[in-house]
Amino acid sequence: MELFVNLIINGLATGMLIFLLAAGLTLIFGLMDVLNFAHGGLFVWGAYAGIFTYMYTESFILGIVGAIITGALLGFITEKIIITPVYGNHIQQILITLGLMLVLQELIKVVFGPNGVAVKTPSYLAGSWEIGDVIIIKYRLFIIIVGFVIFGFFQYLLKRTKIGLIVRAGVQDKEMAQALGIHIKRVFLYVFMVGAALAALSGMLMAPYSGVIYAEMGMEYAILGFIVVVIGGMGSFSGSLLAAILVGLAGSFMAYYVPVLSLAVNMILMAIVLIFRPQGLFAMRKERTS
Amino acid sequence: MKLKISLRHIAFFLLFAIFVLLPFVNDSRTLLILLTQIFIFGILAMSYDILLGYTGIVSFGHAMFFGIGAYTTAVMLKQMDNTLFIFVLSILIGMLFAGFVSFLVGLLTLRLKSHFFAMLTLAFSGLFLVLAEKWRSVTYGNDGFTFRAPDVFRDRMTFYFFVFTSLVVIFLALYRFVNSPTGRILIAVRENEQRTKSLGFNTLHYKVIASVVAGIVASFAGSLYAVSLRFVNTSVMTMDITLDALLMTIIGGVGTLVGPLLGAAVIEYAQHALSGMARDYPIFERWIIFFGILYILAVIFFPKGIIGSLRLLIWKWRGKVKNKKTQVALPQEKERFE
């Protein structure tokens, strides 16, 4: 029982972090039809910028704010310089965002040094609670709560506000939204910045969870993010939450019961989904051919 | 037109002569190793060009085939015997296996759109990387293992000529392939898949052919790479190899075959030179940044690469001088499609 609960909490926490990463990816893809292979770079920049802010100011909250600002700024620059010139050309988008990923990852090493950085959990989130036999690590619970809060916030934003209406209209039909007088390019920019900020936040929260940050972690987690986006259905926000939880749980249970397969299980999941249901498990609408 | 062809032939012949004679003129070990490395990655980049340049599909799993070749050769030379016969056999088995895997993966994934295809190939090559890491009894995991190369290749010079001959043969074979009717259809798929389909060609069929050819050639490059290092570890399966191939193809020029060769030479030489400079200027330790920026700029401003841009320049220049000729030349190109 104790083991079971712990595995679930572990899986949920990992799932939430991947969700934050995948949420940006899926929004950007749904709206702009751009698959951002540089998302992992934004993730790792968020982690480094946030942790260094945290180490200087000794305030975890400020660290989170720093990560979000860094992410949004990088998102702004990326959209303006990298994405805009290759609009509508899928192959060039894939190639150029991958190149940016490479540059961002190497720049981390130049700015913050090539070695990994050890990260301590802030004192008020360190430690654990014991309820009967079950030990609940505080920080993991914190991540799960943050994940659900952000999911709720964005769900509200997308479904209940005017901004959300515009974004959803853009996802459904870009040309029509444009014809109705919405500056769709500006919406693209804002959505990209929000997505990048979410990736950065995810990186920042990941840092104390894994205990150490390094430049290559971007690509590793970005791959998990892609897997989640594919399983959840491209462009589906709630789909990516369910898929992220699925991937997180599959990872944590496999790591315990069949450790040999733990690295491969997500890849296998994605391959199966892509082959049999390429639009994703929880996709609301069918992928259009345009 | 005739003049251009003969000029090109002369250029190729000169290059050929230079590379044959070079080891006798300057037998420095570093130069031989560098050139061998350039040739091997040139073969890999050419195979990638079949996919990216001629068929217009982006694969992020090319390292998988390179790794299959490298591991097959390394494991067979280590476990069986380091004779020339085993070496040749291992190349053939590696190519067969890579062809089989690329056939299977291609059949499963090439129906999907470009994004999904790119991601799924990434996932498959990730699976192979995990396999290479976990199957410790054969691959020795992350640490890799050393093995003895066939005695003939002890001499760097022999190996150099072997690799160079392979490069020339593969270049001619691929050149023939992309100019064959099948190759022409691949180009048609790149230009407009829907239209090729409506002309009655089963495009999936042709895309699988391209993927198998690219896989086989990449596996061959992997075999040579393993022997050149006499060591193999999981790095041959990593994303870095795919990125190298991608970089060389893009910078050299997609869809030209010669471009990737030039790209391989530029990248390998620059890596060699920059890592040498890193001792004095630490910033050069991060030479990947320069390549990354160069690559981004190339994608935005020179999507055709060095060779492609040069070719375009020559065409424009010729167009100004003899306007009629280019106008005649274009329909001729089109006739060959049908």
Tab-separated table of C-alpha atoms in Angstrom, chain A residues 58-251:
chain	number	residue	atom	x	y	z
A	58	GLU	CA	17.614	33.056	-1.463
A	59	SER	CA	13.959	33.335	-2.286
A	60	PHE	CA	12.373	30.444	-4.121
A	61	ILE	CA	9.408	32.564	-5.187
A	62	LEU	CA	11.720	35.127	-6.821
A	63	GLY	CA	13.475	32.247	-8.548
A	64	ILE	CA	10.185	31.102	-10.052
A	65	VAL	CA	9.408	34.645	-11.169
A	66	GLY	CA	12.872	34.924	-12.700
A	67	ALA	CA	12.391	31.676	-14.591
A	68	ILE	CA	9.032	32.778	-15.965
A	69	ILE	CA	10.397	36.152	-17.103
A	70	THR	CA	13.400	34.503	-18.743
A	71	GLY	CA	11.140	32.053	-20.528
A	72	ALA	CA	8.794	34.745	-21.801
A	73	LEU	CA	11.701	36.900	-23.002
A	74	LEU	CA	13.362	34.003	-24.806
A	75	GLY	CA	9.990	33.111	-26.274
A	76	PHE	CA	9.630	36.664	-27.600
A	77	ILE	CA	13.072	36.596	-29.217
A	78	THR	CA	12.573	33.107	-30.621
A	79	GLU	CA	9.241	33.903	-32.209
A	80	LYS	CA	10.475	37.147	-33.730
A	81	ILE	CA	13.814	35.948	-35.055
A	82	ILE	CA	13.541	32.216	-35.575
A	83	ILE	CA	9.930	31.274	-36.243
A	84	THR	CA	8.651	34.221	-38.293
A	85	PRO	CA	10.994	33.785	-41.294
A	86	VAL	CA	10.059	30.154	-41.818
A	87	TYR	CA	6.306	30.514	-41.558
A	88	GLY	CA	4.320	27.775	-43.263
A	89	ASN	CA	7.328	25.668	-44.221
A	90	HIS	CA	7.258	22.579	-42.017
A	91	ILE	CA	10.615	21.144	-42.949
A	92	GLN	CA	12.412	24.428	-42.355
A	93	GLN	CA	10.609	24.847	-39.023
A	94	ILE	CA	11.739	21.446	-37.820
A	95	LEU	CA	15.299	22.101	-38.949
A	96	ILE	CA	15.603	25.616	-37.567
A	97	THR	CA	14.086	24.947	-34.147
A	98	LEU	CA	16.408	21.987	-33.755
A	99	GLY	CA	19.314	24.312	-34.544
A	100	LEU	CA	18.099	26.762	-31.925
A	101	MET	CA	17.895	23.916	-29.413
A	102	LEU	CA	21.559	23.208	-30.061
A	103	VAL	CA	22.535	26.859	-29.624
A	104	LEU	CA	20.501	27.335	-26.438
A	105	GLN	CA	21.984	24.197	-24.907
A	106	GLU	CA	25.533	25.239	-25.672
A	107	LEU	CA	24.933	28.808	-24.527
A	108	ILE	CA	23.969	27.405	-21.123
A	109	LYS	CA	27.459	25.960	-20.879
A	110	VAL	CA	29.035	29.282	-21.844
A	111	VAL	CA	26.977	31.424	-19.476
A	112	PHE	CA	26.615	29.158	-16.460
A	113	GLY	CA	29.559	26.797	-16.890
A	114	PRO	CA	29.678	23.308	-18.367
A	115	ASN	CA	29.226	21.362	-15.128
A	116	GLY	CA	25.980	20.370	-13.501
A	117	VAL	CA	24.711	22.487	-10.611
A	118	ALA	CA	23.411	20.912	-7.405
A	119	VAL	CA	20.115	22.347	-6.208
A	120	LYS	CA	18.677	22.370	-2.706
A	121	THR	CA	14.979	22.342	-1.979
A	122	PRO	CA	13.883	25.442	-0.012
A	123	SER	CA	13.569	24.594	3.684
A	124	TYR	CA	9.813	25.018	3.904
A	125	LEU	CA	9.291	22.528	1.086
A	126	ALA	CA	11.962	20.026	2.152
A	127	GLY	CA	11.206	16.941	4.201
A	128	SER	CA	8.142	14.783	4.268
A	129	TRP	CA	4.965	13.940	6.119
A	130	GLU	CA	4.220	10.537	7.564
A	131	ILE	CA	0.624	9.409	7.498
A	132	GLY	CA	0.491	5.896	8.908
A	133	ASP	CA	2.865	3.858	6.788
A	134	VAL	CA	2.770	6.264	3.902
A	135	ILE	CA	5.541	8.807	3.533
A	136	ILE	CA	4.644	11.810	1.419
A	137	ILE	CA	7.487	13.987	0.243
A	138	LYS	CA	6.412	17.630	0.533
A	139	TYR	CA	8.015	18.892	-2.628
A	140	ARG	CA	6.292	16.293	-4.790
A	141	LEU	CA	2.925	17.246	-3.348
A	142	PHE	CA	3.805	20.894	-4.017
A	143	ILE	CA	4.511	20.120	-7.680
A	144	ILE	CA	1.233	18.238	-8.037
A	145	ILE	CA	-0.711	21.142	-6.517
A	146	VAL	CA	1.052	23.712	-8.708
A	147	GLY	CA	0.336	21.573	-11.755
A	148	PHE	CA	-3.373	21.350	-11.014
A	149	VAL	CA	-3.602	25.067	-10.185
A	150	ILE	CA	-1.989	25.975	-13.488
A	151	PHE	CA	-4.196	23.556	-15.348
A	152	GLY	CA	-7.282	25.063	-13.703
A	153	PHE	CA	-6.103	28.606	-14.411
A	154	PHE	CA	-5.502	27.937	-18.093
A	155	GLN	CA	-8.686	25.968	-18.442
A	156	TYR	CA	-10.514	29.013	-17.058
A	157	LEU	CA	-8.542	31.351	-19.294
A	158	LEU	CA	-9.230	29.295	-22.406
A	159	LYS	CA	-12.863	28.494	-21.781
A	160	ARG	CA	-14.244	31.497	-19.916
A	161	THR	CA	-12.441	34.644	-21.032
A	162	LYS	CA	-12.243	36.692	-24.187
A	163	ILE	CA	-8.526	35.950	-24.602
A	164	GLY	CA	-9.311	32.249	-24.495
A	165	LEU	CA	-12.031	32.707	-27.055
A	166	ILE	CA	-9.595	34.332	-29.460
A	167	VAL	CA	-7.009	31.596	-28.968
A	168	ARG	CA	-9.582	28.856	-29.455
A	169	ALA	CA	-10.906	30.598	-32.552
A	170	GLY	CA	-7.355	30.747	-33.876
A	171	VAL	CA	-6.837	27.047	-33.266
A	172	GLN	CA	-10.069	26.217	-35.039
A	173	ASP	CA	-9.697	28.419	-38.080
A	174	LYS	CA	-6.899	30.943	-38.504
A	175	GLU	CA	-8.170	32.553	-41.686
A	176	MET	CA	-11.659	33.061	-40.295
A	177	ALA	CA	-10.362	34.612	-37.081
A	178	GLN	CA	-8.206	36.930	-39.147
A	179	ALA	CA	-11.136	37.867	-41.331
A	180	LEU	CA	-13.038	38.855	-38.204
A	181	GLY	CA	-10.410	41.444	-37.402
A	182	ILE	CA	-8.119	39.605	-34.998
A	183	HIS	CA	-4.425	40.338	-35.341
A	184	ILE	CA	-3.507	36.664	-35.458
A	185	LYS	CA	0.264	37.228	-35.683
A	186	ARG	CA	0.170	39.052	-32.357
A	187	VAL	CA	-1.849	36.234	-30.814
A	188	PHE	CA	0.809	33.832	-32.086
A	189	LEU	CA	3.511	35.859	-30.363
A	190	TYR	CA	1.695	35.942	-27.026
A	191	VAL	CA	0.859	32.250	-27.107
A	192	PHE	CA	4.464	31.451	-27.946
A	193	MET	CA	5.676	33.569	-25.021
A	194	VAL	CA	3.211	31.904	-22.643
A	195	GLY	CA	4.271	28.473	-23.878
A	196	ALA	CA	7.932	29.350	-23.397
A	197	ALA	CA	7.221	30.708	-19.903
A	198	LEU	CA	5.448	27.463	-18.991
A	199	ALA	CA	8.442	25.480	-20.231
A	200	ALA	CA	10.757	27.661	-18.134
A	201	LEU	CA	8.553	27.231	-15.068
A	202	SER	CA	8.604	23.493	-15.597
A	203	GLY	CA	12.402	23.548	-15.711
A	204	MET	CA	12.591	25.615	-12.529
A	205	LEU	CA	10.271	23.267	-10.639
A	206	MET	CA	12.127	20.250	-11.986
A	207	ALA	CA	15.448	21.480	-10.579
A	208	PRO	CA	14.891	20.760	-6.840
A	209	TYR	CA	12.978	17.611	-7.769
A	210	SER	CA	15.885	16.009	-9.584
A	211	GLY	CA	18.453	17.715	-7.321
A	212	VAL	CA	20.831	18.630	-10.108
A	213	ILE	CA	20.565	20.599	-13.351
A	214	TYR	CA	22.719	20.191	-16.449
A	215	ALA	CA	22.584	21.520	-20.000
A	216	GLU	CA	21.592	18.228	-21.638
A	217	MET	CA	18.470	17.818	-19.528
A	218	GLY	CA	16.581	20.017	-21.994
A	219	MET	CA	16.623	17.477	-24.790
A	220	GLU	CA	15.790	14.592	-22.449
A	221	TYR	CA	12.665	16.229	-21.084
A	222	ALA	CA	11.699	17.740	-24.421
A	223	ILE	CA	11.454	14.235	-25.831
A	224	LEU	CA	9.078	13.338	-22.986
A	225	GLY	CA	7.126	16.497	-23.817
A	226	PHE	CA	6.826	15.470	-27.487
A	227	ILE	CA	5.672	12.019	-26.466
A	228	VAL	CA	2.982	13.525	-24.268
A	229	VAL	CA	1.826	15.881	-27.006
A	230	VAL	CA	1.562	13.010	-29.466
A	231	ILE	CA	-0.292	10.736	-27.050
A	232	GLY	CA	-2.604	13.509	-25.893
A	233	GLY	CA	-3.350	14.787	-29.339
A	234	MET	CA	-1.726	17.811	-30.929
A	235	GLY	CA	-3.430	21.014	-29.833
A	236	SER	CA	-5.500	19.459	-27.061
A	237	PHE	CA	-4.841	21.115	-23.685
A	238	SER	CA	-6.690	18.705	-21.390
A	239	GLY	CA	-5.480	15.789	-23.529
A	240	SER	CA	-1.915	16.697	-22.709
A	241	LEU	CA	-2.687	16.667	-18.964
A	242	LEU	CA	-4.120	13.152	-19.160
A	243	ALA	CA	-1.292	11.969	-21.380
A	244	ALA	CA	1.322	13.532	-19.097
A	245	ILE	CA	-0.135	11.760	-16.089
A	246	LEU	CA	-0.217	8.523	-18.074
A	247	VAL	CA	3.433	8.911	-19.079
A	248	GLY	CA	4.464	9.885	-15.546
A	249	LEU	CA	2.692	6.918	-13.964
A	250	ALA	CA	3.935	4.483	-16.618
A	251	GLY	CA	7.469	5.723	-15.986
